[in-house]
Amino acid sequence: MIVPQQLLEEATALLLPTTTVNATPTPTPLPTVQPDPITLILTQNATETGHRTLWVICVFMGVTSLVFYFLAARAPIQKRLFHFITSVITTIAFLSYFAMATGDGVSWRTISVAENSSHTITEITKRQVYWARYVDWALTTPLLLLDLAFLAGLSGYSILVVVVADVIMTLSTLFATLSNLEAQRWGWYTISCISFLTIVYQLGYKGRNAMADKDNRTRAFFGTLSLFTLIVWTIYPVVWGISEGSQITTVDGEIIAYAVLDLLAKPVFGSWLLFTHDRNLVRSTISLDGFWTEGLTGTGAIRVGLSSRYHDDIAY
């Protein structure tokens, strides 16, 4: 029997496996990758107002220094101790403000960092730190205290305590400013305030006792000048707390506030002291001879060893 060709082809098709061929291959899906967000950097910095303030105070400190040096040249060399100290104070302040105005005494501190749910940093906030200001304070505030200590006639021990407390106060404030952790920042701030209270005690209590044997005019002048200084110095930590401590005020506000305080604490203080001293309105016991006036020759020679009086006592 002959099988028709059509039936043979159909039977063969049923027996063979069916293969489907796609002309276009299906692409393999790639995993989805989320790009990291771009970190936003915010800055708190001085504007034109702040820069102009720095330059104005810089010039004012320089001119004041020249005036103080002129007053020193007019005074007898034995009476120039207050002039020298006060002139150095404003000179250092001039250098500090020049450094800040030109951008050499400035750095940046990170005050906050924001992260998203995947702990990726999304925002960084930085604030300008004028570290030259603290170099100024570390050098000038001990000199200011020396002016008051010499005027009152404080003991050497009290003077040493005041100077050491002042250095600790300034350095603690600097460490608080540079600290990135809030707890450490306010811890350093507390140490600074305790040091300031030590200064208040030494000037207010010890200084008052040292002035007991002075005339009424000198006592009144020391009391007024020291009270003025302590009030101005009390405002400094308040300004720090609302500016560098908690970043409530702008950098411009910080610069202006410190500028006003520096003018009061240095040129105004120095002018008040020197003009009162030069007009002999107070009885100053500071009169230096010997090495201060003569140098290393003659009566100003520095002698190491036993004094002549001690030799005379032995010979006797």
Short mmCIF file of C-alpha atoms in Angstrom, two decimals:
data_model
loop_
_atom_site.label_atom_id
_atom_site.label_comp_id
_atom_site.label_asym_id
_atom_site.label_seq_id
_atom_site.Cartn_x
_atom_site.Cartn_y
_atom_site.Cartn_z
CA MET A 1 0.00 0.00 0.00
CA ILE A 2 1.37 3.37 -0.94
CA VAL A 3 1.16 6.15 1.71
CA PRO A 4 0.48 9.53 0.25
CA GLN A 5 3.27 12.05 0.53
CA GLN A 6 1.15 14.49 2.53
CA LEU A 7 0.38 11.94 5.23
CA LEU A 8 4.06 11.03 5.50
CA GLU A 9 5.09 14.63 6.09
CA GLU A 10 2.43 15.10 8.77
CA ALA A 11 3.54 11.99 10.62
CA THR A 12 7.17 13.07 10.51
CA ALA A 13 6.26 16.49 11.92
CA LEU A 14 4.47 14.89 14.84
CA LEU A 15 7.44 12.67 15.71
CA LEU A 16 10.12 15.43 15.61
CA PRO A 17 10.51 17.89 18.58
CA THR A 18 9.32 21.39 18.01
CA THR A 19 12.01 24.13 18.30
CA THR A 20 11.14 27.81 18.52
CA VAL A 21 13.80 30.21 17.32
CA ASN A 22 13.56 33.89 18.26
CA ALA A 23 15.12 36.30 15.88
CA THR A 24 15.86 38.86 18.64
CA PRO A 25 17.32 37.62 21.97
CA THR A 26 15.67 38.90 25.17
CA PRO A 27 18.08 41.19 27.09
CA THR A 28 18.98 40.31 30.68
CA PRO A 29 17.73 43.04 33.05
CA LEU A 30 20.53 44.90 34.90
CA PRO A 31 20.33 45.58 38.64
CA THR A 32 19.12 49.06 39.57
CA VAL A 33 21.88 51.25 41.10
CA GLN A 34 20.91 54.38 43.05
CA PRO A 35 23.57 57.09 42.74
CA ASP A 36 24.89 58.64 45.97
CA PRO A 37 23.42 62.07 46.65
CA ILE A 38 25.70 65.03 46.12
CA THR A 39 27.00 66.36 49.46
CA LEU A 40 25.87 69.92 50.03
CA ILE A 41 28.46 72.11 51.78
CA LEU A 42 27.11 75.18 53.58
CA THR A 43 29.42 77.89 54.92
CA GLN A 44 29.05 80.55 57.57
CA ASN A 45 31.59 83.21 56.72
CA ALA A 46 32.17 86.93 56.96
CA THR A 47 30.73 89.22 54.32
CA GLU A 48 31.92 92.64 53.19
CA THR A 49 30.61 94.14 56.42
CA GLY A 50 32.80 91.88 58.52
CA HIS A 51 35.89 92.49 56.40
CA ARG A 52 35.46 96.26 56.60
CA THR A 53 35.07 96.06 60.36
CA LEU A 54 38.33 94.13 60.66
CA TRP A 55 40.19 96.73 58.58
CA VAL A 56 38.74 99.65 60.54
CA ILE A 57 39.77 98.15 63.88
CA CYS A 58 43.17 97.25 62.46
CA VAL A 59 43.84 100.87 61.48
CA PHE A 60 42.47 102.15 64.79
CA MET A 61 44.74 99.83 66.78
CA GLY A 62 47.73 100.94 64.73
CA VAL A 63 47.04 104.64 65.23
CA THR A 64 46.42 104.11 68.95
CA SER A 65 49.75 102.31 69.26
CA LEU A 66 51.55 105.27 67.70
CA VAL A 67 49.86 107.63 70.16
CA PHE A 68 50.87 105.45 73.09
CA TYR A 69 54.47 105.28 71.86
CA PHE A 70 54.48 109.07 71.59
CA LEU A 71 53.25 109.37 75.17
CA ALA A 72 55.95 106.93 76.27
CA ALA A 73 58.64 109.05 74.62
CA ARG A 74 57.48 112.10 76.58
CA ALA A 75 57.53 110.35 79.96
CA PRO A 76 60.73 109.82 81.99
CA ILE A 77 62.18 106.40 81.33
CA GLN A 78 61.68 105.44 84.97
CA LYS A 79 57.93 106.01 84.53
CA ARG A 80 57.43 104.22 81.22
CA LEU A 81 56.35 100.81 82.48
CA PHE A 82 52.63 101.43 81.99
CA HIS A 83 53.32 103.08 78.63
CA PHE A 84 55.37 100.14 77.42
CA ILE A 85 52.85 97.50 78.49
CA THR A 86 49.88 99.39 77.07
CA SER A 87 51.65 100.11 73.77
CA VAL A 88 52.53 96.45 73.34
CA ILE A 89 48.88 95.51 73.96
CA THR A 90 47.55 97.64 71.11
CA THR A 91 50.46 96.68 68.85
CA ILE A 92 49.67 92.98 69.22
CA ALA A 93 46.00 93.76 68.61
CA PHE A 94 46.97 95.60 65.43
CA LEU A 95 48.92 92.57 64.19
CA SER A 96 46.04 90.26 65.06
CA TYR A 97 43.45 92.32 63.20
CA PHE A 98 45.77 92.68 60.24
CA ALA A 99 46.09 88.89 60.09
CA MET A 100 42.32 88.43 60.29
CA ALA A 101 41.60 91.16 57.74
CA THR A 102 44.01 89.66 55.21
CA GLY A 103 42.72 86.12 55.75
CA ASP A 104 45.91 84.76 57.29
CA GLY A 105 44.49 84.23 60.78
CA VAL A 106 41.38 82.32 59.69
CA SER A 107 40.47 78.63 59.43
CA TRP A 108 37.30 76.55 59.09
CA ARG A 109 35.49 74.31 61.56
CA THR A 110 32.79 71.76 60.79
CA ILE A 111 29.83 72.55 63.03
CA SER A 112 27.24 70.05 61.74
CA VAL A 113 26.92 66.99 59.47
CA ALA A 114 23.58 65.68 58.14
CA GLU A 115 23.04 62.07 56.97
CA ASN A 116 20.20 60.26 55.22
CA SER A 117 18.63 56.92 56.17
CA SER A 118 21.48 54.99 54.55
CA HIS A 119 24.05 56.93 56.62
CA THR A 120 25.31 58.83 53.62
CA ILE A 121 26.48 62.38 54.33
CA THR A 122 24.16 64.79 52.55
CA GLU A 123 25.04 68.14 54.13
CA ILE A 124 28.09 69.66 55.85
CA THR A 125 28.06 73.06 57.54
CA LYS A 126 31.34 74.89 58.13
CA ARG A 127 32.01 78.14 60.00
CA GLN A 128 34.96 80.49 59.89
CA VAL A 129 37.18 80.52 62.97
CA TYR A 130 39.40 83.54 63.53
CA TRP A 131 42.13 81.82 65.52
CA ALA A 132 44.38 84.91 65.39
CA ARG A 133 41.96 86.46 67.87
CA TYR A 134 42.96 83.88 70.49
CA VAL A 135 46.66 84.45 69.89
CA ASP A 136 45.95 88.12 70.53
CA TRP A 137 44.09 87.40 73.77
CA ALA A 138 46.72 84.95 75.01
CA LEU A 139 49.36 87.70 74.76
CA THR A 140 47.45 90.89 75.55
CA THR A 141 45.13 89.92 78.39
CA PRO A 142 48.01 88.99 80.75
CA LEU A 143 49.55 92.39 79.97
CA LEU A 144 46.25 94.11 80.76
CA LEU A 145 46.17 92.32 84.08
CA LEU A 146 49.75 93.36 84.76
CA ASP A 147 48.71 97.00 84.34
CA LEU A 148 46.03 96.57 86.98
CA ALA A 149 48.23 94.44 89.23
CA PHE A 150 51.08 96.97 89.20
CA LEU A 151 48.64 99.81 89.80
CA ALA A 152 47.19 98.03 92.83
CA GLY A 153 50.53 96.78 94.10
CA LEU A 154 49.53 93.11 94.13
CA SER A 155 51.98 90.59 95.54
CA GLY A 156 54.11 88.52 93.21
CA TYR A 157 52.11 85.43 94.14
CA SER A 158 48.79 87.05 93.24
CA ILE A 159 50.22 88.35 89.97
CA LEU A 160 51.39 84.85 89.04
CA VAL A 161 47.99 83.37 89.89
CA VAL A 162 46.20 85.99 87.79
CA VAL A 163 48.46 85.47 84.76
CA VAL A 164 48.23 81.66 84.88
CA ALA A 165 44.45 81.78 85.29
CA ASP A 166 44.23 84.14 82.34
CA VAL A 167 46.28 81.87 80.09
CA ILE A 168 44.12 78.88 81.07
CA MET A 169 41.00 80.94 80.36
CA THR A 170 42.17 81.90 76.87
CA LEU A 171 43.41 78.44 75.88
CA SER A 172 40.23 76.80 77.16
CA THR A 173 38.15 79.14 75.05
CA LEU A 174 40.28 78.31 72.01
CA PHE A 175 39.85 74.57 72.60
CA ALA A 176 36.10 75.10 72.98
CA THR A 177 36.00 76.95 69.67
CA LEU A 178 37.86 74.21 67.81
CA SER A 179 35.95 71.31 69.37
CA ASN A 180 33.51 69.45 67.11
CA LEU A 181 31.66 67.74 69.96
CA GLU A 182 29.10 69.79 71.84
CA ALA A 183 29.77 68.23 75.24
CA GLN A 184 33.49 68.88 75.00
CA ARG A 185 32.89 72.39 73.71
CA TRP A 186 30.82 73.43 76.70
CA GLY A 187 33.16 71.58 79.04
CA TRP A 188 36.07 73.73 77.88
CA TYR A 189 33.82 76.76 78.16
CA THR A 190 33.08 75.91 81.80
CA ILE A 191 36.81 75.64 82.56
CA SER A 192 37.32 79.04 80.97
CA CYS A 193 34.59 80.61 83.11
CA ILE A 194 36.07 79.13 86.30
CA SER A 195 39.43 80.64 85.39
CA PHE A 196 37.76 83.99 84.85
CA LEU A 197 36.21 83.83 88.32
CA THR A 198 39.71 83.30 89.71
CA ILE A 199 40.80 86.53 88.04
CA VAL A 200 37.78 88.35 89.44
CA TYR A 201 38.64 87.16 92.93
CA GLN A 202 42.28 88.19 92.70
CA LEU A 203 41.53 91.66 91.34
CA GLY A 204 38.36 92.30 93.31
CA TYR A 205 39.40 90.97 96.70
CA LYS A 206 43.20 90.83 96.74
CA GLY A 207 43.50 94.02 94.73
CA ARG A 208 41.19 95.88 97.07
CA ASN A 209 43.23 94.77 100.07
CA ALA A 210 46.46 95.83 98.35
CA MET A 211 45.00 99.30 97.77
CA ALA A 212 44.15 99.79 101.44
CA ASP A 213 47.25 101.89 102.16
CA LYS A 214 46.89 104.09 99.06
CA ASP A 215 45.29 107.52 98.94
CA ASN A 216 41.59 107.92 98.21
CA ARG A 217 42.09 109.14 94.65
CA THR A 218 44.27 106.18 93.71
CA ARG A 219 41.88 103.72 95.34
CA ALA A 220 38.93 105.24 93.51
CA PHE A 221 40.75 105.15 90.19
CA PHE A 222 41.78 101.51 90.59
CA GLY A 223 38.27 100.54 91.66
CA THR A 224 36.68 102.25 88.67
CA LEU A 225 39.22 100.98 86.14
CA SER A 226 39.17 97.40 87.42
CA LEU A 227 35.36 97.38 87.55
CA PHE A 228 35.23 98.68 83.98
CA THR A 229 37.64 95.95 82.88
CA LEU A 230 35.76 93.15 84.62
CA ILE A 231 32.42 94.27 83.15
CA VAL A 232 33.86 94.34 79.64
CA TRP A 233 35.53 90.98 80.13
CA THR A 234 32.26 89.49 81.40
CA ILE A 235 30.61 90.29 78.07
CA TYR A 236 33.23 88.29 76.14
CA PRO A 237 31.98 84.84 77.24
CA VAL A 238 28.40 85.94 76.54
CA VAL A 239 29.35 86.87 72.98
CA TRP A 240 31.22 83.59 72.59
CA GLY A 241 28.20 81.61 73.78
CA ILE A 242 25.82 83.08 71.20
CA SER A 243 28.32 83.13 68.34
CA GLU A 244 31.03 80.47 68.29
CA GLY A 245 29.40 78.37 70.99
CA SER A 246 25.85 77.96 69.67
CA GLN A 247 26.18 79.67 66.25
CA ILE A 248 23.13 81.86 66.88
CA THR A 249 24.70 85.02 65.47
CA THR A 250 26.34 85.40 62.09
CA VAL A 251 30.08 85.67 61.62
CA ASP A 252 29.64 89.38 60.87
CA GLY A 253 27.81 89.85 64.16
CA GLU A 254 30.59 88.00 65.95
CA ILE A 255 33.25 90.22 64.38
CA ILE A 256 31.41 93.44 65.23
CA ALA A 257 30.72 92.40 68.83
CA TYR A 258 34.33 91.41 69.49
CA ALA A 259 35.55 94.58 67.76
CA VAL A 260 33.56 96.80 70.13
CA LEU A 261 34.79 94.86 73.15
CA ASP A 262 38.40 94.99 71.97
CA LEU A 263 38.16 98.76 71.53
CA LEU A 264 36.88 99.13 75.08
CA ALA A 265 39.34 96.67 76.61
CA LYS A 266 42.47 98.00 74.89
CA PRO A 267 42.51 101.54 73.43
CA VAL A 268 39.91 102.95 75.84
CA PHE A 269 41.45 101.18 78.83
CA GLY A 270 44.96 102.22 77.81
CA SER A 271 44.04 105.84 77.16
CA TRP A 272 42.25 106.08 80.48
CA LEU A 273 45.22 104.62 82.34
CA LEU A 274 47.98 106.59 80.62
CA PHE A 275 46.33 110.00 80.58
CA THR A 276 45.39 109.66 84.24
CA HIS A 277 48.90 108.47 85.07
CA ASP A 278 50.64 111.23 83.08
CA ARG A 279 48.60 113.99 84.68
CA ASN A 280 49.67 112.73 88.12
CA LEU A 281 46.07 112.26 89.19
CA VAL A 282 47.05 109.08 91.00
CA ARG A 283 50.05 108.21 93.11
CA SER A 284 51.92 105.50 91.27
CA THR A 285 54.62 103.58 93.06
CA ILE A 286 56.09 102.19 89.83
CA SER A 287 59.45 103.84 89.23
CA LEU A 288 62.16 101.64 87.77
CA ASP A 289 65.88 102.36 87.88
CA GLY A 290 69.00 100.24 87.54
CA PHE A 291 68.91 97.88 84.59
CA TRP A 292 65.65 99.42 83.30
CA THR A 293 67.31 102.81 82.85
CA GLU A 294 71.06 102.11 82.69
CA GLY A 295 71.31 98.75 80.92
CA LEU A 296 74.24 96.43 81.63
CA THR A 297 76.77 99.18 82.28
CA GLY A 298 77.42 101.17 85.43
CA THR A 299 74.72 101.07 88.05
CA GLY A 300 72.51 99.01 85.79
CA ALA A 301 74.85 96.01 85.65
CA ILE A 302 73.29 92.69 86.56
CA ARG A 303 75.15 91.02 89.41
CA VAL A 304 74.85 87.36 90.24
CA GLY A 305 75.85 86.23 93.70
CA LEU A 306 75.91 87.80 97.14
CA SER A 307 74.97 91.43 97.48
CA SER A 308 77.45 94.00 98.73
CA ARG A 309 75.34 94.48 101.83
CA TYR A 310 75.68 90.78 102.59
CA HIS A 311 79.47 91.04 102.22
CA ASP A 312 79.50 94.04 104.55
CA ASP A 313 77.52 92.10 107.13
CA ILE A 314 80.01 89.24 106.95
CA ALA A 315 82.98 91.59 107.26
CA TYR A 316 81.39 93.26 110.22
#
